[in-house]
Amino acid sequence: MKLYRNYRYRLYPTKEQKDLLDLHFFLSNQAWNSTLAMKMADLKENSSLPKAEKAYIKDKDIEKAMNNDLKARGFKPHSGIVQESFKVMKNSLAEFYKKRKSNPSTTIGFPKFKSSNEIEQSFHFKNQGVSWTNSYFKILKNKIKWDFHRELPQNHKLVGLVVKRTSDGKYYIILNISFDDDTIYEKTGVECAIDLNIGNIAVTDSKGKSKLIKLENFNKNKYSKTYRKLQQQLSKRYKERNFSKNTKKLQQKSNKMYTKIKNKKEDFYHKLSNQLTNEFDRITFEKLEIKKMKESKSTRLNRLISDISWNSLIEKTKYKSEMKNKIIREINPAYSSQRCSKCGFIHKNNRKSQSDFVCLECNFTENADINASRNLFDYDKWSPEQTTMIKHWNRPD
């Protein structure tokens, strides 16, 4: 099976190498902005013309004009970097117009101009002229020290790479690798369904076992007095348009705290998704409309939903299941929290609180999240009358 994976490694550039990478972050941004401006002008000019008279500028002409623009400003851009920047910009535009086909009025997703004043920067690079050992990665004719902590798969092929400076000021290189995976992963014969919640996830499997897996509160330090005070200081400085070196230091301090929390969350979800895909052959998730859920009037609830990042767990589980030849499905969770998993009776008052479920029909008592996960697992057994109550639902194959 042909697989594509990203492998990320920390870079440790010298002062001169940092300046070199920072220059190419800037040039990549300028190439993006220049080509985007030309594309927008071209689209605007052709928008009012009849279809037969539309004449868009060819990509090679836009790329040539962009290179001439950068050279006229005294820059000597690396051809691979500016070409990749243009390519990514075109892909972003294509993705936007693809979305707009289903929603003609949308403006969400249209590419924006990039700023080089931000700490977080990146550029894409072709897989030409690069090499590496366990000690260094050679790019732009420079051997940059790196932490080669993870071996690449056998018979891999480098498809492309991204050099990135994260919000905490650290440098990374991300290798996009393709490889053939012939590993045979054992089947367990066990399936499960998962109900997602703010503080935990409820898992019910085909052996009849149910359990709650506690989700760590990664953000407990994020809203501490220190963090809030730091955010207040930054807010005041930005309001006064104070962009001094001290402001930048405060921003980096805030970014470091956020990155530490993010890394802990990523590590936890990687381990949890690996555990789930090892234990179960088919995993059923509830398909949540997270954007709509965050439209709640409760600021606290919106913040908790954003912080817990359910999508992160789902996406990690999906790509690991693909690698291990497991099955993932997402089903509409409508009425799963109101339905009794024992007798099938549905009523909104069955759920007494966030954690308590008591059936008004048969007096069955259970943890509300466990009860919901059992309903998700048994969805295919719901009666026709109950399934017709669920709108906008397509039964999986």
mmCIF file of C-alpha atoms in Angstrom:
data_model
loop_
_atom_site.group_PDB
_atom_site.id
_atom_site.type_symbol
_atom_site.label_atom_id
_atom_site.label_comp_id
_atom_site.label_asym_id
_atom_site.label_seq_id
_atom_site.Cartn_x
_atom_site.Cartn_y
_atom_site.Cartn_z
ATOM 1 C CA MET A 1 0.000 0.000 0.000
ATOM 2 C CA LYS A 2 1.372 3.429 -0.983
ATOM 3 C CA LEU A 3 1.292 5.818 1.955
ATOM 4 C CA TYR A 4 2.165 9.495 2.368
ATOM 5 C CA ARG A 5 3.339 10.780 5.740
ATOM 6 C CA ASN A 6 4.931 13.917 7.192
ATOM 7 C CA TYR A 7 7.989 13.612 9.417
ATOM 8 C CA ARG A 8 8.945 16.669 11.482
ATOM 9 C CA TYR A 9 12.428 17.355 12.839
ATOM 10 C CA ARG A 10 13.826 20.216 14.906
ATOM 11 C CA LEU A 11 16.517 22.368 13.245
ATOM 12 C CA TYR A 12 19.283 24.159 15.145
ATOM 13 C CA PRO A 13 20.560 26.832 12.732
ATOM 14 C CA THR A 14 23.415 29.201 13.536
ATOM 15 C CA LYS A 15 22.861 32.968 13.554
ATOM 16 C CA GLU A 16 23.935 33.203 9.892
ATOM 17 C CA GLN A 17 21.719 30.252 8.931
ATOM 18 C CA LYS A 18 18.742 31.814 10.750
ATOM 19 C CA ASP A 19 19.248 34.998 8.736
ATOM 20 C CA LEU A 20 19.343 32.915 5.531
ATOM 21 C CA LEU A 21 16.124 31.057 6.402
ATOM 22 C CA ASP A 22 14.421 34.297 7.497
ATOM 23 C CA LEU A 23 15.326 35.888 4.155
ATOM 24 C CA HIS A 24 13.696 33.023 2.282
ATOM 25 C CA PHE A 25 10.592 33.229 4.480
ATOM 26 C CA PHE A 26 10.357 36.841 3.343
ATOM 27 C CA LEU A 27 10.967 36.016 -0.334
ATOM 28 C CA SER A 28 8.372 33.231 -0.241
ATOM 29 C CA ASN A 29 5.834 35.683 1.217
ATOM 30 C CA GLN A 30 6.684 38.292 -1.414
ATOM 31 C CA ALA A 31 6.271 35.730 -4.210
ATOM 32 C CA TRP A 32 2.886 34.730 -2.739
ATOM 33 C CA ASN A 33 1.716 38.354 -2.416
ATOM 34 C CA SER A 34 2.929 39.347 -5.875
ATOM 35 C CA THR A 35 1.262 36.433 -7.687
ATOM 36 C CA LEU A 36 -1.917 36.733 -5.606
ATOM 37 C CA ALA A 37 -2.208 40.435 -6.479
ATOM 38 C CA MET A 38 -1.815 39.626 -10.193
ATOM 39 C CA LYS A 39 -4.339 36.791 -9.963
ATOM 40 C CA MET A 40 -6.888 39.011 -8.202
ATOM 41 C CA ALA A 41 -6.463 41.784 -10.787
ATOM 42 C CA ASP A 42 -6.811 39.239 -13.600
ATOM 43 C CA LEU A 43 -9.962 37.720 -12.064
ATOM 44 C CA LYS A 44 -11.498 41.171 -11.541
ATOM 45 C CA GLU A 45 -10.763 42.242 -15.121
ATOM 46 C CA ASN A 46 -12.321 39.099 -16.595
ATOM 47 C CA SER A 47 -15.316 38.943 -14.234
ATOM 48 C CA SER A 48 -17.333 41.513 -16.230
ATOM 49 C CA LEU A 49 -16.567 39.995 -19.644
ATOM 50 C CA PRO A 50 -18.755 37.457 -21.464
ATOM 51 C CA LYS A 51 -17.523 33.884 -21.226
ATOM 52 C CA ALA A 52 -16.375 33.845 -24.861
ATOM 53 C CA GLU A 53 -14.220 36.947 -24.338
ATOM 54 C CA LYS A 54 -12.526 35.930 -21.104
ATOM 55 C CA ALA A 55 -8.737 35.751 -21.488
ATOM 56 C CA TYR A 56 -6.861 34.895 -18.320
ATOM 57 C CA ILE A 57 -3.119 35.496 -18.015
ATOM 58 C CA LYS A 58 -1.109 32.292 -18.318
ATOM 59 C CA ASP A 59 0.569 30.995 -15.192
ATOM 60 C CA LYS A 60 4.022 31.107 -16.766
ATOM 61 C CA ASP A 61 3.539 34.809 -17.539
ATOM 62 C CA ILE A 62 2.468 35.523 -13.947
ATOM 63 C CA GLU A 63 5.496 33.617 -12.641
ATOM 64 C CA LYS A 64 7.824 35.514 -14.996
ATOM 65 C CA ALA A 65 6.346 38.865 -13.953
ATOM 66 C CA MET A 66 6.722 37.916 -10.285
ATOM 67 C CA ASN A 67 10.408 37.038 -10.738
ATOM 68 C CA ASN A 68 11.045 40.284 -12.612
ATOM 69 C CA ASP A 69 9.307 42.219 -9.838
ATOM 70 C CA LEU A 70 11.499 40.662 -7.136
ATOM 71 C CA LYS A 71 14.692 41.191 -9.145
ATOM 72 C CA ALA A 72 13.763 44.825 -9.792
ATOM 73 C CA ARG A 73 13.584 45.288 -6.015
ATOM 74 C CA GLY A 74 17.123 43.931 -5.629
ATOM 75 C CA PHE A 75 16.291 40.361 -4.535
ATOM 76 C CA LYS A 76 17.745 37.166 -5.951
ATOM 77 C CA PRO A 77 14.971 34.651 -5.231
ATOM 78 C CA HIS A 78 15.613 30.913 -5.149
ATOM 79 C CA SER A 79 13.655 29.547 -8.103
ATOM 80 C CA GLY A 80 12.434 26.449 -6.232
ATOM 81 C CA ILE A 81 11.031 28.461 -3.327
ATOM 82 C CA VAL A 82 9.153 31.052 -5.398
ATOM 83 C CA GLN A 83 7.788 28.363 -7.738
ATOM 84 C CA GLU A 84 6.484 26.361 -4.779
ATOM 85 C CA SER A 85 4.979 29.514 -3.242
ATOM 86 C CA PHE A 86 3.089 30.200 -6.474
ATOM 87 C CA LYS A 87 2.002 26.569 -6.693
ATOM 88 C CA VAL A 88 0.603 26.577 -3.135
ATOM 89 C CA MET A 89 -1.206 29.860 -3.804
ATOM 90 C CA LYS A 90 -2.857 28.386 -6.923
ATOM 91 C CA ASN A 91 -3.924 25.310 -4.974
ATOM 92 C CA SER A 92 -5.468 27.571 -2.310
ATOM 93 C CA LEU A 93 -7.425 29.443 -4.981
ATOM 94 C CA ALA A 94 -8.589 26.192 -6.575
ATOM 95 C CA GLU A 95 -9.744 24.914 -3.160
ATOM 96 C CA PHE A 96 -11.682 28.135 -2.574
ATOM 97 C CA TYR A 97 -13.545 27.928 -5.899
ATOM 98 C CA LYS A 98 -14.275 24.264 -5.249
ATOM 99 C CA LYS A 99 -15.979 25.237 -1.969
ATOM 100 C CA ARG A 100 -17.821 28.088 -3.646
ATOM 101 C CA LYS A 101 -19.506 25.691 -6.072
ATOM 102 C CA SER A 102 -21.567 24.316 -3.181
ATOM 103 C CA ASN A 103 -22.032 27.762 -1.589
ATOM 104 C CA PRO A 104 -21.868 30.556 -4.238
ATOM 105 C CA SER A 105 -22.097 33.370 -1.670
ATOM 106 C CA THR A 106 -19.139 32.266 0.467
ATOM 107 C CA THR A 107 -15.973 34.336 0.750
ATOM 108 C CA ILE A 108 -14.419 32.123 3.427
ATOM 109 C CA GLY A 109 -11.200 30.480 2.346
ATOM 110 C CA PHE A 110 -10.046 33.037 -0.226
ATOM 111 C CA PRO A 111 -6.225 33.373 0.001
ATOM 112 C CA LYS A 112 -4.933 36.347 1.990
ATOM 113 C CA PHE A 113 -1.772 38.381 1.679
ATOM 114 C CA LYS A 114 1.043 37.229 3.957
ATOM 115 C CA SER A 115 2.913 39.373 6.468
ATOM 116 C CA SER A 116 6.596 38.857 7.248
ATOM 117 C CA ASN A 117 6.199 40.582 10.622
ATOM 118 C CA GLU A 118 4.647 37.491 12.183
ATOM 119 C CA ILE A 119 6.870 35.136 14.174
ATOM 120 C CA GLU A 120 5.362 32.040 12.558
ATOM 121 C CA GLN A 121 6.640 31.648 8.990
ATOM 122 C CA SER A 122 7.236 28.871 6.457
ATOM 123 C CA PHE A 123 8.286 28.146 2.907
ATOM 124 C CA HIS A 124 7.865 25.120 0.662
ATOM 125 C CA PHE A 125 10.872 23.612 -1.085
ATOM 126 C CA LYS A 126 11.344 21.109 -3.867
ATOM 127 C CA ASN A 127 13.104 17.836 -3.142
ATOM 128 C CA GLN A 128 16.114 18.901 -5.241
ATOM 129 C CA GLY A 129 19.519 19.842 -3.886
ATOM 130 C CA VAL A 130 18.849 18.492 -0.401
ATOM 131 C CA SER A 131 20.569 15.730 1.537
ATOM 132 C CA TRP A 132 20.995 14.669 5.139
ATOM 133 C CA THR A 133 22.880 12.588 7.653
ATOM 134 C CA ASN A 134 22.105 11.822 11.284
ATOM 135 C CA SER A 135 23.854 15.081 12.230
ATOM 136 C CA TYR A 136 22.744 17.676 9.686
ATOM 137 C CA PHE A 137 20.275 18.552 6.943
ATOM 138 C CA LYS A 138 21.703 20.245 3.863
ATOM 139 C CA ILE A 139 19.493 22.864 2.216
ATOM 140 C CA LEU A 140 20.293 26.104 0.362
ATOM 141 C CA LYS A 141 23.930 24.893 0.307
ATOM 142 C CA ASN A 142 24.014 25.005 4.119
ATOM 143 C CA LYS A 143 24.474 22.098 6.508
ATOM 144 C CA ILE A 144 22.057 22.811 9.344
ATOM 145 C CA LYS A 145 22.281 20.796 12.565
ATOM 146 C CA TRP A 146 19.119 18.861 13.339
ATOM 147 C CA ASP A 147 17.623 16.320 15.731
ATOM 148 C CA PHE A 148 17.125 13.201 13.619
ATOM 149 C CA HIS A 149 15.131 11.467 16.342
ATOM 150 C CA ARG A 150 13.013 9.224 14.120
ATOM 151 C CA GLU A 151 14.142 6.925 11.335
ATOM 152 C CA LEU A 152 12.399 7.198 7.972
ATOM 153 C CA PRO A 153 10.675 4.131 6.446
ATOM 154 C CA GLN A 154 12.621 1.815 4.182
ATOM 155 C CA ASN A 155 12.403 2.524 0.418
ATOM 156 C CA HIS A 156 10.965 5.988 1.046
ATOM 157 C CA LYS A 157 10.799 8.772 -1.495
ATOM 158 C CA LEU A 158 11.015 12.457 -0.627
ATOM 159 C CA VAL A 159 8.038 14.185 -2.267
ATOM 160 C CA GLY A 160 8.599 17.684 -0.880
ATOM 161 C CA LEU A 161 9.456 19.567 2.270
ATOM 162 C CA VAL A 162 8.526 22.609 4.337
ATOM 163 C CA VAL A 163 10.853 24.726 6.455
ATOM 164 C CA LYS A 164 8.955 26.332 9.312
ATOM 165 C CA ARG A 165 9.547 28.795 12.133
ATOM 166 C CA THR A 166 6.916 28.223 14.808
ATOM 167 C CA SER A 167 5.282 30.858 16.998
ATOM 168 C CA ASP A 168 7.768 30.186 19.804
ATOM 169 C CA GLY A 169 10.708 30.988 17.510
ATOM 170 C CA LYS A 170 11.905 27.409 16.908
ATOM 171 C CA TYR A 171 12.841 26.090 13.466
ATOM 172 C CA TYR A 172 11.593 22.811 12.020
ATOM 173 C CA ILE A 173 11.778 20.896 8.770
ATOM 174 C CA ILE A 174 8.820 18.775 7.665
ATOM 175 C CA LEU A 175 9.540 16.002 5.175
ATOM 176 C CA ASN A 176 6.676 14.735 3.039
ATOM 177 C CA ILE A 177 7.501 11.060 2.418
ATOM 178 C CA SER A 178 5.903 8.413 0.231
ATOM 179 C CA PHE A 179 6.599 4.739 0.901
ATOM 180 C CA ASP A 180 5.168 1.258 0.419
ATOM 181 C CA ASP A 181 3.854 -0.217 3.647
ATOM 182 C CA ASP A 182 3.591 -4.015 3.578
ATOM 183 C CA THR A 183 3.168 -4.371 7.344
ATOM 184 C CA ILE A 184 0.428 -6.800 8.308
ATOM 185 C CA TYR A 185 -1.597 -5.506 11.262
ATOM 186 C CA GLU A 186 -3.476 -8.091 13.277
ATOM 187 C CA LYS A 187 -7.265 -7.971 13.355
ATOM 188 C CA THR A 188 -8.824 -8.004 16.805
ATOM 189 C CA GLY A 189 -12.413 -8.725 15.758
ATOM 190 C CA VAL A 190 -13.616 -6.009 18.159
ATOM 191 C CA GLU A 191 -15.603 -2.908 17.200
ATOM 192 C CA CYS A 192 -16.453 0.177 19.231
ATOM 193 C CA ALA A 193 -18.429 3.433 19.303
ATOM 194 C CA ILE A 194 -17.206 6.664 20.890
ATOM 195 C CA ASP A 195 -19.207 9.502 22.421
ATOM 196 C CA LEU A 196 -17.165 12.723 22.579
ATOM 197 C CA ASN A 197 -17.448 15.074 25.539
ATOM 198 C CA ILE A 198 -15.619 18.015 27.077
ATOM 199 C CA GLY A 199 -14.018 16.137 29.988
ATOM 200 C CA ASN A 200 -13.910 12.557 28.670
ATOM 201 C CA ILE A 201 -14.778 10.188 25.860
ATOM 202 C CA ALA A 202 -17.112 7.222 26.405
ATOM 203 C CA VAL A 203 -16.221 3.960 24.625
ATOM 204 C CA THR A 204 -18.527 0.964 24.162
ATOM 205 C CA ASP A 205 -17.224 -2.139 22.379
ATOM 206 C CA SER A 206 -18.685 -5.284 20.832
ATOM 207 C CA LYS A 207 -17.693 -7.314 23.909
ATOM 208 C CA GLY A 208 -20.302 -5.385 25.861
ATOM 209 C CA LYS A 209 -17.741 -3.402 27.831
ATOM 210 C CA SER A 210 -18.005 0.359 28.358
ATOM 211 C CA LYS A 211 -15.496 2.773 29.837
ATOM 212 C CA LEU A 212 -14.766 6.469 30.270
ATOM 213 C CA ILE A 213 -11.376 7.797 29.152
ATOM 214 C CA LYS A 214 -10.577 11.064 30.889
ATOM 215 C CA LEU A 215 -9.322 13.872 28.661
ATOM 216 C CA GLU A 216 -6.579 15.841 30.335
ATOM 217 C CA ASN A 217 -7.174 19.524 31.005
ATOM 218 C CA PHE A 218 -4.269 20.727 28.871
ATOM 219 C CA ASN A 219 -5.341 24.336 29.150
ATOM 220 C CA LYS A 220 -5.493 24.648 32.941
ATOM 221 C CA ASN A 221 -2.302 26.772 32.870
ATOM 222 C CA LYS A 222 -3.399 28.682 29.799
ATOM 223 C CA TYR A 223 -5.986 30.631 31.768
ATOM 224 C CA SER A 224 -3.894 31.009 34.911
ATOM 225 C CA LYS A 225 -3.246 34.425 36.451
ATOM 226 C CA THR A 226 0.194 34.598 34.797
ATOM 227 C CA TYR A 227 -1.187 33.904 31.337
ATOM 228 C CA ARG A 228 -4.117 36.297 31.739
ATOM 229 C CA LYS A 229 -1.812 39.052 32.979
ATOM 230 C CA LEU A 230 0.477 38.455 30.003
ATOM 231 C CA GLN A 231 -2.461 38.658 27.590
ATOM 232 C CA GLN A 232 -3.649 41.885 29.182
ATOM 233 C CA GLN A 233 -0.200 43.431 28.765
ATOM 234 C CA LEU A 234 -0.067 42.379 25.132
ATOM 235 C CA SER A 235 -3.589 43.620 24.440
ATOM 236 C CA LYS A 236 -2.721 47.034 25.891
ATOM 237 C CA ARG A 237 0.488 47.281 23.844
ATOM 238 C CA TYR A 238 -1.201 46.275 20.583
ATOM 239 C CA LYS A 239 -4.042 48.724 21.244
ATOM 240 C CA GLU A 240 -1.454 51.476 21.597
ATOM 241 C CA ARG A 241 0.297 50.115 18.469
ATOM 242 C CA ASN A 242 3.423 49.475 20.494
ATOM 243 C CA PHE A 243 5.442 46.979 18.447
ATOM 244 C CA SER A 244 8.740 47.328 20.328
ATOM 245 C CA LYS A 245 11.275 44.599 21.083
ATOM 246 C CA ASN A 246 9.766 44.148 24.549
ATOM 247 C CA THR A 247 6.350 43.556 22.981
ATOM 248 C CA LYS A 248 7.885 40.926 20.738
ATOM 249 C CA LYS A 249 9.489 39.243 23.774
ATOM 250 C CA LEU A 250 6.141 39.188 25.580
ATOM 251 C CA GLN A 251 4.495 37.685 22.503
ATOM 252 C CA GLN A 252 7.147 34.974 22.287
ATOM 253 C CA LYS A 253 6.670 34.194 25.988
ATOM 254 C CA SER A 254 2.926 33.820 25.396
ATOM 255 C CA ASN A 255 3.554 31.686 22.296
ATOM 256 C CA LYS A 256 5.890 29.377 24.228
ATOM 257 C CA MET A 257 3.191 28.723 26.823
ATOM 258 C CA TYR A 258 0.635 28.015 24.104
ATOM 259 C CA THR A 259 3.019 25.740 22.140
ATOM 260 C CA LYS A 260 3.817 23.725 25.265
ATOM 261 C CA ILE A 261 0.106 23.114 25.850
ATOM 262 C CA LYS A 262 -0.431 22.258 22.169
ATOM 263 C CA ASN A 263 2.451 19.745 22.156
ATOM 264 C CA LYS A 264 1.069 17.981 25.231
ATOM 265 C CA LYS A 265 -2.338 17.716 23.573
ATOM 266 C CA GLU A 266 -0.834 16.395 20.315
ATOM 267 C CA ASP A 267 1.181 13.774 22.192
ATOM 268 C CA PHE A 268 -1.884 12.630 24.170
ATOM 269 C CA TYR A 269 -4.090 12.335 21.074
ATOM 270 C CA HIS A 270 -1.387 10.496 19.112
ATOM 271 C CA LYS A 271 -1.106 7.914 21.891
ATOM 272 C CA LEU A 272 -4.880 7.633 22.318
ATOM 273 C CA SER A 273 -5.564 7.262 18.563
ATOM 274 C CA ASN A 274 -2.815 4.636 18.366
ATOM 275 C CA GLN A 275 -4.411 2.735 21.265
ATOM 276 C CA LEU A 276 -7.873 2.872 19.656
ATOM 277 C CA THR A 277 -6.685 1.675 16.229
ATOM 278 C CA ASN A 278 -4.706 -1.152 17.847
ATOM 279 C CA GLU A 279 -7.668 -2.380 19.919
ATOM 280 C CA PHE A 280 -10.557 -2.027 17.460
ATOM 281 C CA ASP A 281 -11.199 -3.029 13.834
ATOM 282 C CA ARG A 282 -14.050 -0.543 13.373
ATOM 283 C CA ILE A 283 -14.505 2.716 15.254
ATOM 284 C CA THR A 284 -17.730 4.729 15.155
ATOM 285 C CA PHE A 285 -17.542 8.415 16.044
ATOM 286 C CA GLU A 286 -20.431 10.815 16.411
ATOM 287 C CA LYS A 287 -20.344 13.376 13.622
ATOM 288 C CA LEU A 288 -20.388 16.707 15.419
ATOM 289 C CA GLU A 289 -21.161 20.069 13.834
ATOM 290 C CA ILE A 290 -18.404 21.798 15.771
ATOM 291 C CA LYS A 291 -18.770 25.171 14.028
ATOM 292 C CA LYS A 292 -22.460 25.323 14.929
ATOM 293 C CA MET A 293 -21.705 24.190 18.482
ATOM 294 C CA LYS A 294 -19.330 27.131 18.889
ATOM 295 C CA GLU A 295 -22.106 29.552 17.975
ATOM 296 C CA SER A 296 -23.410 29.160 21.514
ATOM 297 C CA LYS A 297 -23.983 32.319 23.574
ATOM 298 C CA SER A 298 -21.843 30.790 26.324
ATOM 299 C CA THR A 299 -18.268 32.100 25.972
ATOM 300 C CA ARG A 300 -17.036 29.460 28.414
ATOM 301 C CA LEU A 301 -18.585 26.606 26.399
ATOM 302 C CA ASN A 302 -17.164 27.964 23.141
ATOM 303 C CA ARG A 303 -13.723 28.182 24.711
ATOM 304 C CA LEU A 304 -13.907 24.627 26.088
ATOM 305 C CA ILE A 305 -14.981 23.233 22.694
ATOM 306 C CA SER A 306 -12.093 25.029 20.967
ATOM 307 C CA ASP A 307 -9.580 23.874 23.574
ATOM 308 C CA ILE A 308 -10.530 20.194 23.566
ATOM 309 C CA SER A 309 -9.965 19.818 19.772
ATOM 310 C CA TRP A 310 -12.112 16.764 19.020
ATOM 311 C CA ASN A 311 -11.199 17.008 15.338
ATOM 312 C CA SER A 312 -7.552 16.469 16.212
ATOM 313 C CA LEU A 313 -8.352 13.085 17.758
ATOM 314 C CA ILE A 314 -10.662 12.095 14.877
ATOM 315 C CA GLU A 315 -8.162 13.025 12.148
ATOM 316 C CA LYS A 316 -5.298 11.198 13.872
ATOM 317 C CA THR A 317 -7.485 8.128 14.290
ATOM 318 C CA LYS A 318 -8.490 8.285 10.625
ATOM 319 C CA TYR A 319 -4.996 8.279 9.166
ATOM 320 C CA LYS A 320 -3.782 5.603 11.592
ATOM 321 C CA SER A 321 -6.779 3.435 10.701
ATOM 322 C CA GLU A 322 -5.943 3.824 7.008
ATOM 323 C CA MET A 323 -2.401 2.662 7.693
ATOM 324 C CA LYS A 324 -3.579 -0.312 9.773
ATOM 325 C CA ASN A 325 -6.465 -1.195 7.432
ATOM 326 C CA LYS A 326 -9.130 -0.452 10.035
ATOM 327 C CA ILE A 327 -12.543 1.158 9.432
ATOM 328 C CA ILE A 328 -13.738 4.559 10.672
ATOM 329 C CA ARG A 329 -17.303 5.808 10.301
ATOM 330 C CA GLU A 330 -19.073 8.914 11.577
ATOM 331 C CA ILE A 331 -22.799 8.908 12.321
ATOM 332 C CA ASN A 332 -25.313 11.565 13.249
ATOM 333 C CA PRO A 333 -25.572 11.648 17.081
ATOM 334 C CA ALA A 334 -29.153 12.960 17.093
ATOM 335 C CA TYR A 335 -31.185 11.568 20.031
ATOM 336 C CA SER A 336 -28.306 9.358 21.202
ATOM 337 C CA SER A 337 -28.181 11.258 24.506
ATOM 338 C CA GLN A 338 -32.002 11.080 24.938
ATOM 339 C CA ARG A 339 -32.516 7.418 24.005
ATOM 340 C CA CYS A 340 -32.453 4.642 26.585
ATOM 341 C CA SER A 341 -29.891 2.050 25.492
ATOM 342 C CA LYS A 342 -31.849 -0.664 27.300
ATOM 343 C CA CYS A 343 -35.470 -0.221 26.142
ATOM 344 C CA GLY A 344 -35.081 2.309 23.293
ATOM 345 C CA PHE A 345 -37.427 4.918 24.785
ATOM 346 C CA ILE A 346 -36.570 8.465 23.614
ATOM 347 C CA HIS A 347 -37.360 11.539 25.690
ATOM 348 C CA LYS A 348 -35.439 14.751 26.362
ATOM 349 C CA ASN A 349 -36.066 14.405 30.118
ATOM 350 C CA ASN A 350 -34.298 11.026 30.223
ATOM 351 C CA ARG A 351 -31.012 12.887 30.639
ATOM 352 C CA LYS A 352 -31.209 14.429 34.091
ATOM 353 C CA SER A 353 -27.829 16.187 33.995
ATOM 354 C CA GLN A 354 -24.530 16.207 32.165
ATOM 355 C CA SER A 355 -23.567 12.876 33.740
ATOM 356 C CA ASP A 356 -26.848 11.243 34.856
ATOM 357 C CA PHE A 357 -29.306 9.278 32.692
ATOM 358 C CA VAL A 358 -32.537 7.839 34.097
ATOM 359 C CA CYS A 359 -35.085 6.361 31.672
ATOM 360 C CA LEU A 360 -38.639 7.594 32.316
ATOM 361 C CA GLU A 361 -40.016 4.360 30.813
ATOM 362 C CA CYS A 362 -38.012 1.560 32.448
ATOM 363 C CA ASN A 363 -36.067 3.444 35.162
ATOM 364 C CA PHE A 364 -32.745 2.272 33.688
ATOM 365 C CA THR A 365 -29.902 4.283 35.264
ATOM 366 C CA GLU A 366 -26.492 4.823 33.697
ATOM 367 C CA ASN A 367 -23.795 7.395 33.143
ATOM 368 C CA ALA A 368 -25.190 9.655 30.401
ATOM 369 C CA ASP A 369 -22.055 9.467 28.240
ATOM 370 C CA ILE A 370 -21.811 5.678 28.513
ATOM 371 C CA ASN A 371 -25.500 5.411 27.577
ATOM 372 C CA ALA A 372 -24.921 7.631 24.507
ATOM 373 C CA SER A 373 -21.940 5.544 23.361
ATOM 374 C CA ARG A 374 -24.060 2.366 23.624
ATOM 375 C CA ASN A 375 -26.734 3.986 21.463
ATOM 376 C CA LEU A 376 -24.133 4.954 18.869
ATOM 377 C CA PHE A 377 -22.811 1.389 18.854
ATOM 378 C CA ASP A 378 -26.327 -0.066 18.449
ATOM 379 C CA TYR A 379 -27.519 2.490 15.895
ATOM 380 C CA ASP A 380 -28.057 -0.173 13.219
ATOM 381 C CA LYS A 381 -30.479 -1.905 15.618
ATOM 382 C CA TRP A 382 -32.665 1.165 16.182
ATOM 383 C CA SER A 383 -36.276 0.633 15.159
ATOM 384 C CA PRO A 384 -37.502 2.225 11.882
ATOM 385 C CA GLU A 385 -39.696 4.607 13.898
ATOM 386 C CA GLN A 386 -36.659 5.871 15.790
ATOM 387 C CA THR A 387 -34.404 6.247 12.773
ATOM 388 C CA THR A 388 -37.016 8.296 10.919
ATOM 389 C CA MET A 389 -36.848 10.791 13.770
ATOM 390 C CA ILE A 390 -33.267 11.594 12.775
ATOM 391 C CA LYS A 391 -33.081 14.152 9.997
ATOM 392 C CA HIS A 392 -30.299 14.652 7.451
ATOM 393 C CA TRP A 393 -28.882 11.203 8.168
ATOM 394 C CA ASN A 394 -27.429 8.804 5.620
ATOM 395 C CA ARG A 395 -26.869 5.282 6.841
ATOM 396 C CA PRO A 396 -23.243 4.163 6.239
ATOM 397 C CA ASP A 397 -22.492 1.312 3.881
#
